[in-house]
């Protein structure tokens, strides 16, 4: 089950100056972690950007001894070791430049499922819970797997509702498999595994759930899927970092808008305002954009609207007409055609998004719905 390459990869990654990017650079050059480990300092320093300090720990027997103990731990706990350079990372994670060199896994997943990452505040409100319940209820006919972080609040709701609707789910941890944080989610983690889900972590069994690990963990949640949904978050919440990673990976980000006076909607509203997330108006629209829906399927709206036509203000109507006649028009072109500053246009576009009239695309472009 475990190979020499697993051993040398763990030893190499444990070296104090070898992060994921340097690991990838070294292994890409020498062909394997074992070759890197056995290479001379002179050979290693020939690589651009690799200096003496970076390679100072390579070959140290204490790291090899650590790796031996780690493999024993993995054997005793049915943990799979996935290596990036052997193409073993799941779904879209392998495409990320800063993807983990090693990803530890418990449980098994179906690689044919469509991964969707869903995150949010630990202090989820009834509004957020209602959205999660509705989303899973309406999307359960589709073949997908949810991804979240097994934290309290939103993450817990995502995993729990996935299981309730017989949808597999993945929990990405911010620590090694020697522990579980928060401990109150232990039963949930076991349920995830028993219901065709999995637990992932890039951290070995020596790593505790330190604060900085959670931000690092968020890049995996963002990188594993082509779509990330932000349910609720305050300004500066951890979910903002997940959205930022997803944007940097050129993945789709969706955010649930809310009242500007609601603390845990402010982060979502701000992401939408900055064009870093697409506003969620209906479950139907969300599923269509994620790529679940087929033309013949009809799904109820999250926010049913009246049959009467929404009356737009003069400003909204002016911009809406321009967007209709100029599909995928950019923010700069809108500013030129309306002779208005961009911050005013963005405010109106946000209003149109919330009304379900306009959709934001990457690169600050807009289309009518």
Coordinates of C-alpha atoms in Angstrom, one line a residue:
X1 CA 0.0 0.0 0.0
X2 CA 2.8 2.4 0.8
X3 CA 5.9 2.9 -1.3
X4 CA 9.4 4.2 -1.0
X5 CA 8.3 7.4 -2.8
X6 CA 5.7 7.9 0.0
X7 CA 8.6 7.6 2.6
X8 CA 10.9 10.1 0.8
X9 CA 8.1 12.5 0.0
X10 CA 7.1 12.8 3.7
X11 CA 10.7 13.2 4.7
X12 CA 11.3 15.9 2.1
X13 CA 8.2 17.8 2.9
X14 CA 9.0 17.8 6.6
X15 CA 12.3 19.6 6.0
X16 CA 12.0 23.1 7.5
X17 CA 12.6 25.1 4.4
X18 CA 10.8 22.9 1.9
X19 CA 7.2 24.1 1.2
X20 CA 4.8 22.9 -1.4
X21 CA 6.2 25.0 -4.2
X22 CA 9.9 24.2 -3.6
X23 CA 8.9 20.6 -3.2
X24 CA 7.3 20.6 -6.6
X25 CA 10.2 22.4 -8.2
X26 CA 12.7 19.9 -6.8
X27 CA 10.7 16.8 -7.6
X28 CA 9.9 18.1 -11.1
X29 CA 13.6 18.6 -11.8
X30 CA 14.9 15.3 -10.3
X31 CA 11.9 13.1 -11.2
X32 CA 11.1 11.8 -7.7
X33 CA 11.4 12.7 -4.0
X34 CA 13.8 9.8 -3.6
X35 CA 16.1 11.2 -6.3
X36 CA 16.0 14.6 -4.5
X37 CA 16.8 13.1 -1.2
X38 CA 19.8 11.3 -2.5
X39 CA 21.1 14.1 -4.7
X40 CA 24.2 16.1 -3.7
X41 CA 24.1 19.6 -2.4
X42 CA 26.0 20.7 -5.5
X43 CA 23.3 19.2 -7.8
X44 CA 20.4 20.7 -5.8
X45 CA 21.9 24.2 -5.9
X46 CA 21.9 24.2 -9.6
X47 CA 18.1 24.7 -9.6
X48 CA 17.1 28.4 -10.0
X49 CA 15.8 29.8 -6.7
X50 CA 17.1 27.0 -4.6
X51 CA 19.9 28.0 -2.2
X52 CA 21.9 26.4 0.6
X53 CA 19.4 27.3 3.3
X54 CA 16.5 25.7 1.4
X55 CA 18.3 22.4 1.0
X56 CA 20.1 22.4 4.3
X57 CA 17.9 19.7 5.8
X58 CA 17.7 17.4 2.8
X59 CA 19.3 14.1 3.6
X60 CA 19.0 14.5 7.4
X61 CA 18.2 11.0 8.9
X62 CA 15.9 12.5 11.5
X63 CA 13.4 13.4 8.8
X64 CA 13.6 10.0 7.3
X65 CA 12.9 8.5 10.8
X66 CA 9.9 10.8 11.1
X67 CA 8.6 9.7 7.8
X68 CA 8.9 6.0 8.9
X69 CA 6.8 6.7 11.9
X70 CA 4.3 8.6 9.9
X71 CA 3.8 5.7 7.5
X72 CA 3.3 3.4 10.5
X73 CA 0.6 5.8 11.7
X74 CA -1.0 5.8 8.3
X75 CA -1.0 2.0 8.2
X76 CA -2.6 1.7 11.6
X77 CA -5.3 4.2 10.8
X78 CA -6.2 3.3 7.2
X79 CA -4.9 6.6 5.8
X80 CA -4.2 7.0 2.1
X81 CA -1.2 9.1 1.0
X82 CA -1.8 11.1 -2.2
X83 CA 1.2 12.6 -3.9
X84 CA 0.8 15.6 -6.2
X85 CA 3.8 14.8 -8.4
X86 CA 2.3 11.3 -9.1
X87 CA -1.1 12.9 -10.1
X88 CA -2.9 11.5 -7.1
X89 CA -4.7 14.7 -5.9
X90 CA -8.5 14.6 -6.3
X91 CA -10.6 16.6 -8.7
X92 CA -9.2 20.0 -9.7
X93 CA -6.8 20.4 -6.8
X94 CA -3.9 19.2 -8.9
X95 CA -4.3 22.3 -11.2
X96 CA -3.4 24.7 -8.4
X97 CA 0.2 26.0 -8.4
X98 CA 0.3 25.9 -4.6
X99 CA -1.5 22.6 -4.2
X100 CA -0.2 20.4 -1.3
X101 CA 2.7 18.1 -2.1
X102 CA 1.0 15.5 0.1
X103 CA -2.7 15.0 0.8
X104 CA -3.7 12.5 3.5
X105 CA -7.1 10.8 3.0
X106 CA -9.5 8.7 5.0
X107 CA -12.4 7.2 3.2
X108 CA -13.1 6.8 -0.5
X109 CA -14.7 9.1 -3.1
X110 CA -16.2 8.7 -6.5
X111 CA -14.0 10.7 -8.9
X112 CA -16.9 11.1 -11.3
X113 CA -18.9 13.2 -9.0
X114 CA -19.0 17.0 -9.4
X115 CA -17.4 18.7 -6.4
X116 CA -19.0 21.9 -5.0
X117 CA -17.4 23.8 -2.1
X118 CA -19.8 25.4 0.4
X119 CA -18.5 27.5 3.3
X120 CA -19.6 30.3 5.7
X121 CA -19.6 31.6 9.2
X122 CA -19.4 29.5 12.4
X123 CA -22.3 31.6 13.7
X124 CA -24.8 30.6 11.0
X125 CA -28.3 32.2 11.2
X126 CA -31.7 30.8 10.3
X127 CA -31.4 32.5 6.9
X128 CA -28.2 30.6 6.1
X129 CA -29.6 27.3 7.4
X130 CA -32.7 27.7 5.3
X131 CA -30.6 28.3 2.2
X132 CA -28.5 25.2 2.8
X133 CA -31.5 23.0 3.4
X134 CA -33.2 24.3 0.2
X135 CA -30.1 24.0 -1.9
X136 CA -29.6 20.3 -1.0
X137 CA -33.2 19.5 -1.3
X138 CA -33.4 20.9 -4.8
X139 CA -30.0 19.6 -6.0
X140 CA -30.2 16.1 -4.6
X141 CA -31.2 14.6 -8.0
X142 CA -27.8 15.6 -9.4
X143 CA -24.6 13.7 -9.0
X144 CA -22.2 15.8 -6.9
X145 CA -20.2 15.8 -3.8
X146 CA -20.1 18.7 -1.3
X147 CA -16.9 20.0 0.2
X148 CA -16.5 22.0 3.5
X149 CA -14.3 22.3 6.5
X150 CA -16.0 20.4 9.3
X151 CA -16.1 23.5 11.5
X152 CA -19.1 24.5 13.6
X153 CA -21.9 26.5 12.0
X154 CA -22.1 26.5 8.2
X155 CA -19.6 23.7 7.6
X156 CA -21.5 21.4 10.0
X157 CA -24.8 22.2 8.4
X158 CA -23.3 21.5 5.0
X159 CA -22.0 18.0 6.0
X160 CA -25.1 17.2 8.0
X161 CA -27.6 18.2 5.2
X162 CA -25.5 16.3 2.6
X163 CA -25.8 13.1 4.6
X164 CA -29.5 13.7 5.2
X165 CA -30.0 14.0 1.5
X166 CA -27.8 11.0 0.7
X167 CA -25.2 13.2 -1.0
X168 CA -21.5 12.3 -0.3
X169 CA -19.4 15.0 1.4
X170 CA -15.8 15.8 1.9
X171 CA -14.4 17.5 5.0
X172 CA -11.0 19.2 4.8
X173 CA -9.2 19.4 8.1
X174 CA -6.8 22.0 9.5
X175 CA -4.7 19.4 11.5
X176 CA -3.4 15.9 11.3
X177 CA -5.5 12.7 11.7
X178 CA -4.2 12.1 15.3
X179 CA -7.0 14.4 16.5
X180 CA -10.3 16.0 15.5
X181 CA -11.2 19.7 16.0
X182 CA -13.7 20.6 17.1
X183 CA -14.1 17.4 19.1
X184 CA -17.9 17.7 19.1
X185 CA -17.9 16.8 15.4
X186 CA -16.3 13.4 15.9
X187 CA -19.5 11.5 15.4
X188 CA -20.2 13.6 12.3
X189 CA -16.8 12.8 10.9
X190 CA -17.5 9.1 11.3
X191 CA -20.9 9.5 9.6
X192 CA -19.2 11.2 6.7
X193 CA -16.9 8.2 6.2
X194 CA -19.7 5.7 6.6
X195 CA -21.8 7.5 3.9
X196 CA -19.3 7.3 1.0
X197 CA -17.6 10.6 2.0
X198 CA -14.0 11.4 2.9
X199 CA -11.7 13.4 5.2
X200 CA -8.7 15.2 3.7
X201 CA -5.8 17.0 5.3
X202 CA -2.4 18.1 4.1
X203 CA -1.1 18.1 7.7
X204 CA 0.8 15.1 9.2
X205 CA 0.1 13.6 12.6
X206 CA 2.4 16.0 14.4
X207 CA 0.4 19.1 13.3
X208 CA -2.1 20.6 15.8
X209 CA -5.1 22.8 14.7
X210 CA -3.1 26.0 14.9
X211 CA -4.8 29.2 13.8
X212 CA -2.7 29.7 10.7
X213 CA -3.6 26.2 9.5
X214 CA -7.2 27.1 8.9
X215 CA -6.3 29.8 6.2
X216 CA -4.0 27.3 4.6
X217 CA -6.7 24.7 4.7
X218 CA -9.1 27.0 2.9
X219 CA -7.1 27.0 -0.3
X220 CA -7.7 23.2 -0.6
X221 CA -11.5 23.8 -0.2
X222 CA -11.3 26.4 -2.9
X223 CA -9.0 24.5 -5.2
X224 CA -10.7 21.2 -5.2
X225 CA -13.9 22.5 -6.9
X226 CA -14.8 24.7 -9.8
X227 CA -17.5 26.4 -7.8
X228 CA -17.4 27.8 -4.3
X229 CA -20.6 29.0 -2.5
X230 CA -20.3 31.5 0.4
X231 CA -23.4 31.2 2.5
X232 CA -22.9 33.8 5.2
X233 CA -19.8 35.7 6.4
X234 CA -18.9 38.9 8.2
X235 CA -16.2 41.3 7.0
X236 CA -12.9 39.6 7.5
X237 CA -14.4 36.2 8.1
X238 CA -12.4 33.0 7.2
X239 CA -14.7 32.5 4.2
X240 CA -13.4 35.6 2.6
X241 CA -10.0 33.9 2.3
X242 CA -11.7 30.9 0.7
X243 CA -13.3 33.2 -1.9
X244 CA -10.0 34.9 -2.5
X245 CA -8.3 31.6 -3.2
X246 CA -11.1 30.6 -5.5
X247 CA -10.8 33.9 -7.4
X248 CA -7.0 33.4 -7.7
X249 CA -7.6 29.9 -9.1
X250 CA -10.1 31.4 -11.6
X251 CA -12.9 29.4 -10.2
X252 CA -16.5 30.6 -9.8
X253 CA -17.6 32.1 -6.5
X254 CA -21.2 32.5 -5.5
X255 CA -22.4 34.5 -2.5
X256 CA -25.8 34.7 -0.8
X257 CA -26.8 38.3 -0.5
X258 CA -28.6 39.7 2.5
X259 CA -29.6 42.8 4.4
X260 CA -26.9 45.4 4.7
X261 CA -27.7 45.6 8.4
X262 CA -27.1 41.8 9.0
X263 CA -23.5 41.3 10.2
X264 CA -23.1 37.9 8.5
X265 CA -24.4 39.1 5.2
X266 CA -22.1 42.0 5.0
X267 CA -19.1 39.9 3.8
X268 CA -21.2 38.3 1.1
X269 CA -22.6 41.7 0.0
X270 CA -19.1 43.1 -0.2
X271 CA -17.8 40.2 -2.3
X272 CA -20.7 40.8 -4.7
X273 CA -20.1 44.5 -4.7
X274 CA -16.4 44.0 -5.6
X275 CA -17.4 41.6 -8.4
X276 CA -15.5 38.8 -6.5
X277 CA -18.7 36.7 -6.3
X278 CA -21.9 36.2 -8.3
X279 CA -25.1 37.1 -6.4
X280 CA -27.4 34.1 -5.7
X281 CA -31.0 35.0 -6.5
X282 CA -32.6 31.6 -7.1
X283 CA -31.7 28.0 -6.6
X284 CA -32.5 27.4 -10.3
X285 CA -30.0 30.1 -11.4
X286 CA -27.3 28.7 -9.0
X287 CA -27.7 25.2 -10.2
X288 CA -27.7 26.3 -13.9
X289 CA -24.5 28.2 -13.4
X290 CA -22.8 25.4 -11.4
X291 CA -23.6 23.1 -14.3
X292 CA -26.0 20.7 -12.7
X293 CA -29.2 21.5 -14.6
X294 CA -30.4 20.1 -17.9
X295 CA -32.9 22.2 -20.0
X296 CA -35.9 19.9 -19.2
X297 CA -35.5 20.1 -15.4
X298 CA -37.5 22.7 -13.5
X299 CA -36.4 23.7 -10.0
X300 CA -38.3 26.0 -7.6
X301 CA -36.8 29.4 -6.8
X302 CA -35.2 30.1 -3.5
X303 CA -36.9 33.5 -3.4
X304 CA -40.2 33.2 -5.4
X305 CA -41.2 36.5 -6.9
X306 CA -44.6 37.9 -7.8
X307 CA -45.9 37.6 -11.3
X308 CA -45.9 41.4 -11.6
X309 CA -43.0 43.0 -13.5
X310 CA -40.4 44.7 -11.3
X311 CA -40.5 48.5 -11.8
X312 CA -36.9 49.7 -12.3
X313 CA -35.7 53.2 -11.4
X314 CA -34.6 55.5 -14.2
X315 CA -30.9 54.8 -13.3
X316 CA -31.5 51.0 -13.2
X317 CA -33.4 51.1 -16.5
X318 CA -30.7 53.2 -18.2
X319 CA -27.9 50.8 -17.3
X320 CA -30.1 47.7 -17.9
X321 CA -30.8 48.7 -21.4
X322 CA -27.2 49.2 -22.2
X323 CA -26.3 45.8 -20.8
X324 CA -29.1 44.2 -22.9
X325 CA -27.9 45.7 -26.1
X326 CA -24.2 45.1 -25.3
X327 CA -23.7 41.6 -23.8
X328 CA -20.6 41.1 -21.7
X329 CA -20.0 44.9 -21.6
X330 CA -17.2 45.8 -19.2
X331 CA -17.4 48.2 -16.3
X332 CA -15.2 50.7 -18.1
X333 CA -17.3 50.7 -21.2
X334 CA -20.4 51.2 -19.0
X335 CA -18.8 54.2 -17.4
X336 CA -18.0 55.7 -20.8
X337 CA -21.5 55.2 -22.2
X338 CA -23.3 56.5 -19.1
X339 CA -20.8 59.2 -18.2
X340 CA -21.0 58.1 -14.6
X341 CA -18.2 57.1 -12.2
X342 CA -17.6 53.4 -11.8
X343 CA -18.6 53.3 -8.1
X344 CA -22.0 54.6 -8.9
X345 CA -22.5 52.1 -11.7
X346 CA -21.4 49.2 -9.5
X347 CA -24.1 50.2 -7.0
X348 CA -26.8 50.1 -9.6
X349 CA -25.5 46.8 -11.1
X350 CA -25.6 45.3 -7.6
X351 CA -29.2 46.4 -7.4
X352 CA -30.0 44.8 -10.7
X353 CA -28.2 41.6 -9.7
X354 CA -30.4 41.4 -6.5
X355 CA -33.4 41.9 -8.7
X356 CA -32.4 39.0 -10.9
X357 CA -31.9 41.2 -14.0
X358 CA -28.1 41.1 -14.4
X359 CA -25.3 38.7 -13.8
X360 CA -21.6 39.6 -13.2
X361 CA -18.9 37.7 -15.1
X362 CA -15.2 37.5 -14.4
X363 CA -13.2 40.6 -15.5
X364 CA -16.0 42.9 -14.3
X365 CA -18.3 42.2 -17.3
X366 CA -22.1 42.0 -17.2
X367 CA -24.9 40.3 -19.0
X368 CA -28.6 40.5 -18.7
X369 CA -30.6 37.4 -17.5

